[in-house]
Coordinates of N, CA and C in Angstrom, one line a residue:
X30 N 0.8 -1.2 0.0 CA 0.0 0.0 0.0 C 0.9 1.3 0.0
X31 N 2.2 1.2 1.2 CA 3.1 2.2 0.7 C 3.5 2.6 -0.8
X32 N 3.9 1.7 -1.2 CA 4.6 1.6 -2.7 C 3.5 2.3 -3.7
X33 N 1.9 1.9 -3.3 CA 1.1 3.1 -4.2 C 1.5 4.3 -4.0
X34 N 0.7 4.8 -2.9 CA 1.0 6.3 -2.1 C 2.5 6.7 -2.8
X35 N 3.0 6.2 -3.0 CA 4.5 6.9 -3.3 C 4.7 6.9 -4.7
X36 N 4.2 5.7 -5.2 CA 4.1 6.3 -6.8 C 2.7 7.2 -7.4
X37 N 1.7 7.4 -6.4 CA 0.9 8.6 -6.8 C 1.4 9.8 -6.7
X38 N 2.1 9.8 -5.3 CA 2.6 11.2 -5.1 C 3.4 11.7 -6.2
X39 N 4.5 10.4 -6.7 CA 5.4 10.9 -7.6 C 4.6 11.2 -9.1
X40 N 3.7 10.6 -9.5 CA 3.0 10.9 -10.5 C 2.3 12.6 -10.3
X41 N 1.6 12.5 -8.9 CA 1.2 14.3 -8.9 C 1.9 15.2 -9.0
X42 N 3.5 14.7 -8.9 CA 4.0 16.2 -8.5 C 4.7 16.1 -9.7
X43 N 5.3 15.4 -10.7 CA 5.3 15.0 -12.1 C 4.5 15.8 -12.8
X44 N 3.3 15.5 -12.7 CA 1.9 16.1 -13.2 C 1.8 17.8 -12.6
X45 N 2.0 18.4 -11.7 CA 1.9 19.7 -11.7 C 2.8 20.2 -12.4
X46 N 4.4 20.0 -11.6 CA 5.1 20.4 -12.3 C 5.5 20.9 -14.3
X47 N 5.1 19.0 -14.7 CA 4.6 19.2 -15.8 C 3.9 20.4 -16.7
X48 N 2.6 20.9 -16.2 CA 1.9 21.6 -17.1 C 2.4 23.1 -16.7
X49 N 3.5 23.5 -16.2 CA 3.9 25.3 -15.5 C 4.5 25.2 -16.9
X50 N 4.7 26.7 -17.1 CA 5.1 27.3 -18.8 C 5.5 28.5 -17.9
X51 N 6.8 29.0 -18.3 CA 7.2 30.3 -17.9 C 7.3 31.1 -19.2
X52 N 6.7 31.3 -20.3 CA 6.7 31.6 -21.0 C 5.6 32.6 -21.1
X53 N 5.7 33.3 -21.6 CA 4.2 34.3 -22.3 C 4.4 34.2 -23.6
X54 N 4.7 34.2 -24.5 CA 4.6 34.1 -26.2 C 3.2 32.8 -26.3
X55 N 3.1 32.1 -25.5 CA 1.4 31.9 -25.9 C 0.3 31.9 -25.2
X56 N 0.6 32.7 -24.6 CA -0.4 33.5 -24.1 C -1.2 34.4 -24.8
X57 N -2.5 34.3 -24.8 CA -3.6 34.6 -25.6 C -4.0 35.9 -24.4
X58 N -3.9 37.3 -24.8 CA -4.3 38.2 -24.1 C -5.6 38.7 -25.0
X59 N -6.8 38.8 -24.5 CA -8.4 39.5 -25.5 C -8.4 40.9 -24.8
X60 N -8.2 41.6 -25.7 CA -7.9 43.0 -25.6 C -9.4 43.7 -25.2
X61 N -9.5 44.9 -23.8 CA -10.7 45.1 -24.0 C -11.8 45.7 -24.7
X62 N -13.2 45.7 -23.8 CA -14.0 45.6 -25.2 C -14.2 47.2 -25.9
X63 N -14.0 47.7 -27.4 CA -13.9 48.6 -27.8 C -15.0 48.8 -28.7
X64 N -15.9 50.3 -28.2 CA -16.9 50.1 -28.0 C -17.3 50.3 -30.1
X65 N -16.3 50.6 -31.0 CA -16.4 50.4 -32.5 C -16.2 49.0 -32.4
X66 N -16.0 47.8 -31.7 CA -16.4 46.4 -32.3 C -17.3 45.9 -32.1
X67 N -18.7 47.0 -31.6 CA -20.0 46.4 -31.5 C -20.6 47.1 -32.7
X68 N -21.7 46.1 -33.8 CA -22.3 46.4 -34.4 C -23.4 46.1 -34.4
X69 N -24.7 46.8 -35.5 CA -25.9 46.5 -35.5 C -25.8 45.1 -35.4
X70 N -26.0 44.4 -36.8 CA -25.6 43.4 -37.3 C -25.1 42.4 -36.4
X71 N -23.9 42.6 -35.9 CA -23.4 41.4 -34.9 C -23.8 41.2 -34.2
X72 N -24.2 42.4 -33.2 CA -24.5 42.3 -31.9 C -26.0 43.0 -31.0
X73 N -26.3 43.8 -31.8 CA -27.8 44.4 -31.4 C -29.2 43.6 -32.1
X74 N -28.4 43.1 -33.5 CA -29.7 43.1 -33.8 C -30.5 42.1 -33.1
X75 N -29.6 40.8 -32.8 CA -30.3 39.4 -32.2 C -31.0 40.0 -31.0
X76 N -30.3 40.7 -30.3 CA -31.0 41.0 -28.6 C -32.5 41.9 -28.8
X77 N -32.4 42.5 -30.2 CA -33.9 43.3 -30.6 C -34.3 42.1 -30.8
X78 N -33.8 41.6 -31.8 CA -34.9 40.2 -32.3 C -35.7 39.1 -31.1
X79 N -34.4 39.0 -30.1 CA -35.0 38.3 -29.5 C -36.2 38.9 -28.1
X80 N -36.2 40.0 -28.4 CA -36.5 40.6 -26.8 C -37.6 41.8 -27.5
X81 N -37.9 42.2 -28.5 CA -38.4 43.4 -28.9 C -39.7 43.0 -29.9
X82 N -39.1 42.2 -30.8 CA -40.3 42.3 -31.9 C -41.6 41.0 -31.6
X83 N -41.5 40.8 -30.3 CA -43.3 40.4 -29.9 C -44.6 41.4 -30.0
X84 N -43.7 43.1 -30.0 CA -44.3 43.9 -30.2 C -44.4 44.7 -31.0
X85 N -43.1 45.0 -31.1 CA -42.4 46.1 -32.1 C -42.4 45.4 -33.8
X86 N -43.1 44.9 -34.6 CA -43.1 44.1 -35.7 C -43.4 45.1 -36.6
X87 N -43.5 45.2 -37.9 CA -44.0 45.9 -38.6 C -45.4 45.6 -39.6
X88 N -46.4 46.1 -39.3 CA -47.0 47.3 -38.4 C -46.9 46.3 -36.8
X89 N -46.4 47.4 -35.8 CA -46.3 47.0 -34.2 C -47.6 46.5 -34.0
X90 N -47.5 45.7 -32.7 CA -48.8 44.9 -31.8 C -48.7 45.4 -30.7
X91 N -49.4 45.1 -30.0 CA -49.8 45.2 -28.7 C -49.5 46.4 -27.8
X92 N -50.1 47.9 -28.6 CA -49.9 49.0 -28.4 C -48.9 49.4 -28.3
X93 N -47.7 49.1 -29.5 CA -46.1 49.3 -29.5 C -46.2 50.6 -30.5
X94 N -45.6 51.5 -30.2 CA -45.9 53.0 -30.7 C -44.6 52.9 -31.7
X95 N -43.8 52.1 -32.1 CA -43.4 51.6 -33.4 C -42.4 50.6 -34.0
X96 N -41.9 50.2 -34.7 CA -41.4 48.8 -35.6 C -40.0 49.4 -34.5
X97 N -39.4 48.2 -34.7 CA -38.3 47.5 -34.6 C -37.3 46.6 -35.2
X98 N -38.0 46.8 -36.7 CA -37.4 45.8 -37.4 C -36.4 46.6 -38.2
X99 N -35.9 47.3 -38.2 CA -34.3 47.3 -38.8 C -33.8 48.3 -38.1
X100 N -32.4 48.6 -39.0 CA -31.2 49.4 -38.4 C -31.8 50.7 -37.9
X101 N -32.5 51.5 -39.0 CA -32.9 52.9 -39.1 C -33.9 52.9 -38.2
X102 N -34.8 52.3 -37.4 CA -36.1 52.0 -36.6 C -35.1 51.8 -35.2
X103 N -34.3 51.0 -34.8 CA -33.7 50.7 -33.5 C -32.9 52.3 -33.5
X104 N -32.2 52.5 -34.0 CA -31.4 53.9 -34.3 C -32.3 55.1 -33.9
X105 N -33.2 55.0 -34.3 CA -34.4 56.3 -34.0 C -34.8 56.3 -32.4
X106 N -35.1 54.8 -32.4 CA -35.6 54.8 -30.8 C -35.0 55.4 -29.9
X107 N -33.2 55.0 -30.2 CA -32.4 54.8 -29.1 C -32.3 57.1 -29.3
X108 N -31.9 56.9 -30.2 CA -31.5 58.5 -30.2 C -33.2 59.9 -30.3
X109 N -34.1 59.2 -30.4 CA -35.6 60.4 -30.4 C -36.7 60.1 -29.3
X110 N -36.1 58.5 -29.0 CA -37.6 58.0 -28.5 C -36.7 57.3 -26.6
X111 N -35.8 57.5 -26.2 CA -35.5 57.0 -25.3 C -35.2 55.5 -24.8
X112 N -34.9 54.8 -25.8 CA -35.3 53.3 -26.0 C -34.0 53.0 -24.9
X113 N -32.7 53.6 -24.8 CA -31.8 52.5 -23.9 C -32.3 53.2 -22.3
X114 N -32.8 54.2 -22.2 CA -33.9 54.3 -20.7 C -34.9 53.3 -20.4
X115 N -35.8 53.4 -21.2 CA -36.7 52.1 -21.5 C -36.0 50.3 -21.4
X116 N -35.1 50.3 -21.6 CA -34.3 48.9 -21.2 C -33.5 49.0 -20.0
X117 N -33.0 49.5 -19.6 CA -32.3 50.0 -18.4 C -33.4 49.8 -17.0
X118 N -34.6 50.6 -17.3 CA -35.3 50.2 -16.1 C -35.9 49.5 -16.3
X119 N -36.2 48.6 -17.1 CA -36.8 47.7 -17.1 C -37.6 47.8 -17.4
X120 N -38.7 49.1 -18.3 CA -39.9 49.4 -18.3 C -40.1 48.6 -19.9
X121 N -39.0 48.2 -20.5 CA -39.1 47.0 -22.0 C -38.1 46.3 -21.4
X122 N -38.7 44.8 -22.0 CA -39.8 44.5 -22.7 C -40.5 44.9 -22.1
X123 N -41.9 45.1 -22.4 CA -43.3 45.4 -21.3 C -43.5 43.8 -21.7
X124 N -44.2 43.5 -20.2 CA -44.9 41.8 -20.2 C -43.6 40.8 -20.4
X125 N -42.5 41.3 -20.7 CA -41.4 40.1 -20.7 C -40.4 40.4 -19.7
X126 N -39.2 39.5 -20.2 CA -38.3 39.5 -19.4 C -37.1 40.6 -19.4
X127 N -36.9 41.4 -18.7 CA -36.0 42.4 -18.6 C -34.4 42.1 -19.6
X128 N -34.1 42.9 -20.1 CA -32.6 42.5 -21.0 C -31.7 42.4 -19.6
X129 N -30.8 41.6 -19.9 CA -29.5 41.7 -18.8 C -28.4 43.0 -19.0
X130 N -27.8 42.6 -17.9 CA -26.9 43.9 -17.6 C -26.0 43.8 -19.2
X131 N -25.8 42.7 -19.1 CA -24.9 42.8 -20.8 C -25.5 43.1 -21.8
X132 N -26.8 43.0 -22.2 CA -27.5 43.4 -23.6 C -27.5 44.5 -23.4
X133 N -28.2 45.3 -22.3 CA -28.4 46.8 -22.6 C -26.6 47.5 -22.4
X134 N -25.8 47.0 -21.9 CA -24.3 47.1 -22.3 C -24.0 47.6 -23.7
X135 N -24.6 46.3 -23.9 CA -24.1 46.2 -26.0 C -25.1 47.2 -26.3
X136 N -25.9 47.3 -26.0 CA -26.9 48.7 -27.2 C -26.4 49.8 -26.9
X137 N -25.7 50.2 -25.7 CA -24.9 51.3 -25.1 C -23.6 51.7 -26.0
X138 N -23.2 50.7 -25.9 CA -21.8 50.6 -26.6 C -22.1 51.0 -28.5
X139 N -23.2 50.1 -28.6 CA -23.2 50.6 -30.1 C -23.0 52.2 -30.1
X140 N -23.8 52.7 -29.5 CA -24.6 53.8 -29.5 C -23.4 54.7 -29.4
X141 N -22.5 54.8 -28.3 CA -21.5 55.3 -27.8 C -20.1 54.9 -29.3
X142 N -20.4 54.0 -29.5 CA -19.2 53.6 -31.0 C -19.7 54.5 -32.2
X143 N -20.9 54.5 -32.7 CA -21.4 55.5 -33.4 C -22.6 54.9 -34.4
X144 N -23.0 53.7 -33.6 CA -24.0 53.4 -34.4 C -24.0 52.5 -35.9
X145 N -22.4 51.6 -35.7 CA -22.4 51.2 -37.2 C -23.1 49.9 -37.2
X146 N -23.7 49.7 -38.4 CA -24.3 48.9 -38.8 C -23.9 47.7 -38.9

């Protein structure tokens, strides 16, 4: 039973040892997030899609005062109609589930990047 214990130990410390790298050259560093690598397209549109157009459709339902379906429509909201207030407190979706702290993030960031498509 000694003779295991002693070849596990030697295999664990084998094994730590083993996987240490004093090296950085591969080291994978993800640079932070910049708020020009958020776009409509990538990254806004799905979180409208998925969270918005139960109501916002064109022509809107369920007393949505207007569409949501493209670039120029989300763009208007955010900048005429107060749409990242409206996600922030939670007051949209109406009847659903609040966006997370990261989605209304990403519509911020577009917004603050300059709105590219």
């Amino acid at each position: 039973m000694k003779k295991i214990y002693s070849i596990l130990t030697l295999l664990l410390v084998l094994f730590i040892f083993s996987c240490s790298n004093s090296s950085n050259d591969d080291l994978i560093i993800t640079p932070p997030n910049n708020n020009n690598d958020v776009t409509y397209t990538n990254n806004v549109k799905s979180i409208i899609d998925n969270n918005c157009l139960n109501c916002h459709t064109n022509p809107p339902q369920n007393g949505a005062p207007m569409p949501l379906t493209t670039y120029d429509n989300v763009k208007e909201a955010i900048q005429n109609r107060g749409l990242i207030g409206k996600i922030e407190s939670g007051a949209m979706p109406k009847n659903g589930t609040p966006l997370s702290s990261a989605q209304v993030q990403t519509v911020k960031d577009w917004q603050t990047g300059g709105f590219i498509q």
